[in-house]
Coordinates of C-alpha atoms in Angstrom, one line a residue:
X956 CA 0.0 0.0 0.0
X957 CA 1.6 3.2 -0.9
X958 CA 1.6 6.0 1.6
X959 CA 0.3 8.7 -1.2
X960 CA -2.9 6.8 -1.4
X961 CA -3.7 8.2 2.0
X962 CA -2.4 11.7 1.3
X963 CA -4.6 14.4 -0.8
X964 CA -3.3 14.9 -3.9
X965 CA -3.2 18.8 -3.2
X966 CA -0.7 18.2 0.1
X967 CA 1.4 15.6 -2.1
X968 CA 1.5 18.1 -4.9
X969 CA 2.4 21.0 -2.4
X970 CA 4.7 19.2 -0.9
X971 CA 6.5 18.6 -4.5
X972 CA 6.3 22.1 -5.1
X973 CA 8.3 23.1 -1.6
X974 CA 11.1 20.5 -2.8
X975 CA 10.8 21.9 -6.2
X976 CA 11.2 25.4 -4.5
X977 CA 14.3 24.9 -2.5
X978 CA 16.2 23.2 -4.9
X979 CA 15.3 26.2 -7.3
X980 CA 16.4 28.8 -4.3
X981 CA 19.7 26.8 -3.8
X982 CA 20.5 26.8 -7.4
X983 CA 20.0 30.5 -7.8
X984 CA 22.2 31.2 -4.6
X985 CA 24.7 29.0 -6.5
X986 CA 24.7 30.4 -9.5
X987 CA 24.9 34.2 -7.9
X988 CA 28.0 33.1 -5.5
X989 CA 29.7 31.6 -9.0
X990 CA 28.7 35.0 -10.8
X991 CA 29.9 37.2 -8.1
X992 CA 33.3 34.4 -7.9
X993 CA 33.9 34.7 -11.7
X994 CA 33.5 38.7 -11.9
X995 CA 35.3 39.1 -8.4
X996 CA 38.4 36.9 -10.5
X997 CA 38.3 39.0 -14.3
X998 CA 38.3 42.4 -11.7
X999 CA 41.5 41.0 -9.9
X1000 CA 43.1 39.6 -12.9
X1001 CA 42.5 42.9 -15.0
X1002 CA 43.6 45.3 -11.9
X1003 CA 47.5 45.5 -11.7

């Protein structure tokens, strides 16, 4: 018997969306840190 059977499919779904959310929300924090990494290392390389 699978547990989902007992859960709404609204809650599941929500539930899929809040993973779906945080992953998205780490990713972005990633890719900002790597953005601000990349144009903190052209500034220093291009400065004498």
């Amino acid at each position: 018997m699978r547990p989902d059977k007992f859960l709404p499919a609204s809650l599941s779904a929500y539930l899929q969306s809040k993973k779906r959310a945080t992953f998205y929300r780490y990713a972005l924090v990633a890719a900002l840190i790597a953005v601000v990494c990349i144009i903190g290392l052209l500034a220093l390389g291009e400065s004498p």
